[in-house]
Amino acid sequence: MTRIETRLDHMATKEDVSKLESTLLRWFIVTAVSLTALAFTAAKLIH
C-alpha cells in the first residue's frame, strides 16, 4: 500500500491537467496569431 501511495503523490491531478491544457491552448493561439501576422507582413513586403 505504501508503494501505491508514494506513486500517487507524483501523478498529476485533474486540476494540474486542466491548468496545463489552458496554458497550452493559450500558447497555441498566441503562436498561431503571431505566425499569421508574420506571414501577412512577409507577403506584404514581397508584393
mmCIF file of N, CA and C in Angstrom:
data_model
loop_
_atom_site.group_PDB
_atom_site.id
_atom_site.type_symbol
_atom_site.label_atom_id
_atom_site.label_comp_id
_atom_site.label_asym_id
_atom_site.label_seq_id
_atom_site.Cartn_x
_atom_site.Cartn_y
_atom_site.Cartn_z
ATOM 1 N N MET A 1 0.818 -1.196 0.000
ATOM 2 C CA MET A 1 0.000 0.000 0.000
ATOM 3 C C MET A 1 0.866 1.266 0.000
ATOM 4 N N THR A 2 1.967 1.233 0.683
ATOM 5 C CA THR A 2 2.854 2.389 0.735
ATOM 6 C C THR A 2 3.389 2.715 -0.646
ATOM 7 N N ARG A 3 3.691 1.688 -1.414
ATOM 8 C CA ARG A 3 4.219 1.902 -2.758
ATOM 9 C C ARG A 3 3.184 2.623 -3.626
ATOM 10 N N ILE A 4 1.920 2.239 -3.519
ATOM 11 C CA ILE A 4 0.862 2.874 -4.307
ATOM 12 C C ILE A 4 0.692 4.335 -3.888
ATOM 13 N N GLU A 5 0.682 4.603 -2.581
ATOM 14 C CA GLU A 5 0.525 5.979 -2.112
ATOM 15 C C GLU A 5 1.696 6.852 -2.545
ATOM 16 N N THR A 6 2.888 6.312 -2.509
ATOM 17 C CA THR A 6 4.063 7.053 -2.945
ATOM 18 C C THR A 6 3.967 7.350 -4.432
ATOM 19 N N ARG A 7 3.509 6.406 -5.168
ATOM 20 C CA ARG A 7 3.400 6.583 -6.608
ATOM 21 C C ARG A 7 2.337 7.624 -6.953
ATOM 22 N N LEU A 8 1.231 7.642 -6.220
ATOM 23 C CA LEU A 8 0.158 8.595 -6.496
ATOM 24 C C LEU A 8 0.561 10.030 -6.178
ATOM 25 N N ASP A 9 1.509 10.230 -5.288
ATOM 26 C CA ASP A 9 1.957 11.584 -4.970
ATOM 27 C C ASP A 9 2.592 12.272 -6.171
ATOM 28 N N HIS A 10 3.150 11.514 -7.073
ATOM 29 C CA HIS A 10 3.848 12.082 -8.224
ATOM 30 C C HIS A 10 2.962 12.196 -9.459
ATOM 31 N N MET A 11 1.752 11.720 -9.395
ATOM 32 C CA MET A 11 0.863 11.764 -10.555
ATOM 33 C C MET A 11 0.123 13.097 -10.602
ATOM 34 N N ALA A 12 -0.251 13.504 -11.799
ATOM 35 C CA ALA A 12 -0.955 14.771 -11.980
ATOM 36 C C ALA A 12 -2.416 14.627 -11.562
ATOM 37 N N THR A 13 -2.939 15.685 -10.982
ATOM 38 C CA THR A 13 -4.349 15.707 -10.611
ATOM 39 C C THR A 13 -5.153 16.291 -11.769
ATOM 40 N N LYS A 14 -6.459 16.240 -11.661
ATOM 41 C CA LYS A 14 -7.311 16.820 -12.703
ATOM 42 C C LYS A 14 -7.071 18.323 -12.814
ATOM 43 N N GLU A 15 -6.822 18.954 -11.692
ATOM 44 C CA GLU A 15 -6.550 20.395 -11.689
ATOM 45 C C GLU A 15 -5.250 20.695 -12.431
ATOM 46 N N ASP A 16 -4.219 19.887 -12.207
ATOM 47 C CA ASP A 16 -2.946 20.072 -12.905
ATOM 48 C C ASP A 16 -3.127 19.929 -14.409
ATOM 49 N N VAL A 17 -3.870 18.923 -14.808
ATOM 50 C CA VAL A 17 -4.099 18.682 -16.232
ATOM 51 C C VAL A 17 -4.906 19.825 -16.838
ATOM 52 N N SER A 18 -5.880 20.323 -16.111
ATOM 53 C CA SER A 18 -6.699 21.434 -16.596
ATOM 54 C C SER A 18 -5.862 22.701 -16.774
ATOM 55 N N LYS A 19 -4.996 22.993 -15.794
ATOM 56 C CA LYS A 19 -4.119 24.166 -15.908
ATOM 57 C C LYS A 19 -3.182 24.034 -17.101
ATOM 58 N N LEU A 20 -2.621 22.849 -17.273
ATOM 59 C CA LEU A 20 -1.714 22.621 -18.388
ATOM 60 C C LEU A 20 -2.436 22.778 -19.716
ATOM 61 N N GLU A 21 -3.655 22.262 -19.783
ATOM 62 C CA GLU A 21 -4.431 22.363 -21.015
ATOM 63 C C GLU A 21 -4.712 23.819 -21.368
ATOM 64 N N SER A 22 -5.110 24.617 -20.386
ATOM 65 C CA SER A 22 -5.404 26.022 -20.668
ATOM 66 C C SER A 22 -4.138 26.786 -21.051
ATOM 67 N N THR A 23 -3.024 26.462 -20.422
ATOM 68 C CA THR A 23 -1.758 27.113 -20.764
ATOM 69 C C THR A 23 -1.333 26.760 -22.185
ATOM 70 N N LEU A 24 -1.432 25.484 -22.527
ATOM 71 C CA LEU A 24 -1.055 25.063 -23.875
ATOM 72 C C LEU A 24 -1.971 25.673 -24.923
ATOM 73 N N LEU A 25 -3.258 25.779 -24.618
ATOM 74 C CA LEU A 25 -4.199 26.376 -25.557
ATOM 75 C C LEU A 25 -3.871 27.845 -25.789
ATOM 76 N N ARG A 26 -3.564 28.563 -24.706
ATOM 77 C CA ARG A 26 -3.179 29.975 -24.855
ATOM 78 C C ARG A 26 -1.924 30.125 -25.702
ATOM 79 N N TRP A 27 -0.907 29.293 -25.433
ATOM 80 C CA TRP A 27 0.327 29.354 -26.212
ATOM 81 C C TRP A 27 0.052 29.051 -27.680
ATOM 82 N N PHE A 28 -0.806 28.073 -27.949
ATOM 83 C CA PHE A 28 -1.127 27.718 -29.326
ATOM 84 C C PHE A 28 -1.796 28.883 -30.043
ATOM 85 N N ILE A 29 -2.750 29.521 -29.396
ATOM 86 C CA ILE A 29 -3.467 30.636 -30.022
ATOM 87 C C ILE A 29 -2.529 31.808 -30.275
ATOM 88 N N VAL A 30 -1.714 32.158 -29.293
ATOM 89 C CA VAL A 30 -0.777 33.278 -29.453
ATOM 90 C C VAL A 30 0.230 32.979 -30.557
ATOM 91 N N THR A 31 0.727 31.748 -30.612
ATOM 92 C CA THR A 31 1.678 31.374 -31.657
ATOM 93 C C THR A 31 1.026 31.436 -33.032
ATOM 94 N N ALA A 32 -0.203 30.956 -33.144
ATOM 95 C CA ALA A 32 -0.908 30.984 -34.424
ATOM 96 C C ALA A 32 -1.138 32.418 -34.895
ATOM 97 N N VAL A 33 -1.542 33.289 -33.992
ATOM 98 C CA VAL A 33 -1.767 34.694 -34.356
ATOM 99 C C VAL A 33 -0.453 35.352 -34.765
ATOM 100 N N SER A 34 0.605 35.080 -34.044
ATOM 101 C CA SER A 34 1.912 35.665 -34.367
ATOM 102 C C SER A 34 2.416 35.194 -35.724
ATOM 103 N N LEU A 35 2.285 33.902 -35.986
ATOM 104 C CA LEU A 35 2.736 33.380 -37.280
ATOM 105 C C LEU A 35 1.891 33.921 -38.426
ATOM 106 N N THR A 36 0.602 34.101 -38.186
ATOM 107 C CA THR A 36 -0.263 34.682 -39.212
ATOM 108 C C THR A 36 0.148 36.121 -39.502
ATOM 109 N N ALA A 37 0.402 36.890 -38.470
ATOM 110 C CA ALA A 37 0.841 38.274 -38.656
ATOM 111 C C ALA A 37 2.177 38.327 -39.378
ATOM 112 N N LEU A 38 3.077 37.428 -39.020
ATOM 113 C CA LEU A 38 4.379 37.370 -39.683
ATOM 114 C C LEU A 38 4.231 37.008 -41.157
ATOM 115 N N ALA A 39 3.355 36.073 -41.459
ATOM 116 C CA ALA A 39 3.139 35.665 -42.850
ATOM 117 C C ALA A 39 2.545 36.813 -43.666
ATOM 118 N N PHE A 40 1.562 37.521 -43.108
ATOM 119 C CA PHE A 40 0.976 38.648 -43.835
ATOM 120 C C PHE A 40 1.987 39.775 -44.029
ATOM 121 N N THR A 41 2.817 40.013 -43.034
ATOM 122 C CA THR A 41 3.851 41.040 -43.155
ATOM 123 C C THR A 41 4.860 40.666 -44.229
ATOM 124 N N ALA A 42 5.284 39.416 -44.242
ATOM 125 C CA ALA A 42 6.231 38.959 -45.258
ATOM 126 C C ALA A 42 5.614 39.044 -46.646
ATOM 127 N N ALA A 43 4.346 38.650 -46.765
ATOM 128 C CA ALA A 43 3.669 38.717 -48.064
ATOM 129 C C ALA A 43 3.527 40.164 -48.527
ATOM 130 N N LYS A 44 3.254 41.061 -47.600
ATOM 131 C CA LYS A 44 3.111 42.475 -47.947
ATOM 132 C C LYS A 44 4.444 43.051 -48.421
ATOM 133 N N LEU A 45 5.540 42.668 -47.766
ATOM 134 C CA LEU A 45 6.852 43.169 -48.160
ATOM 135 C C LEU A 45 7.297 42.592 -49.505
ATOM 136 N N ILE A 46 6.951 41.344 -49.751
ATOM 137 C CA ILE A 46 7.350 40.707 -51.013
ATOM 138 C C ILE A 46 6.550 41.272 -52.182
ATOM 139 N N HIS A 47 5.288 41.522 -51.951
ATOM 140 C CA HIS A 47 4.428 42.007 -53.031
ATOM 141 C C HIS A 47 4.717 43.460 -53.220
#
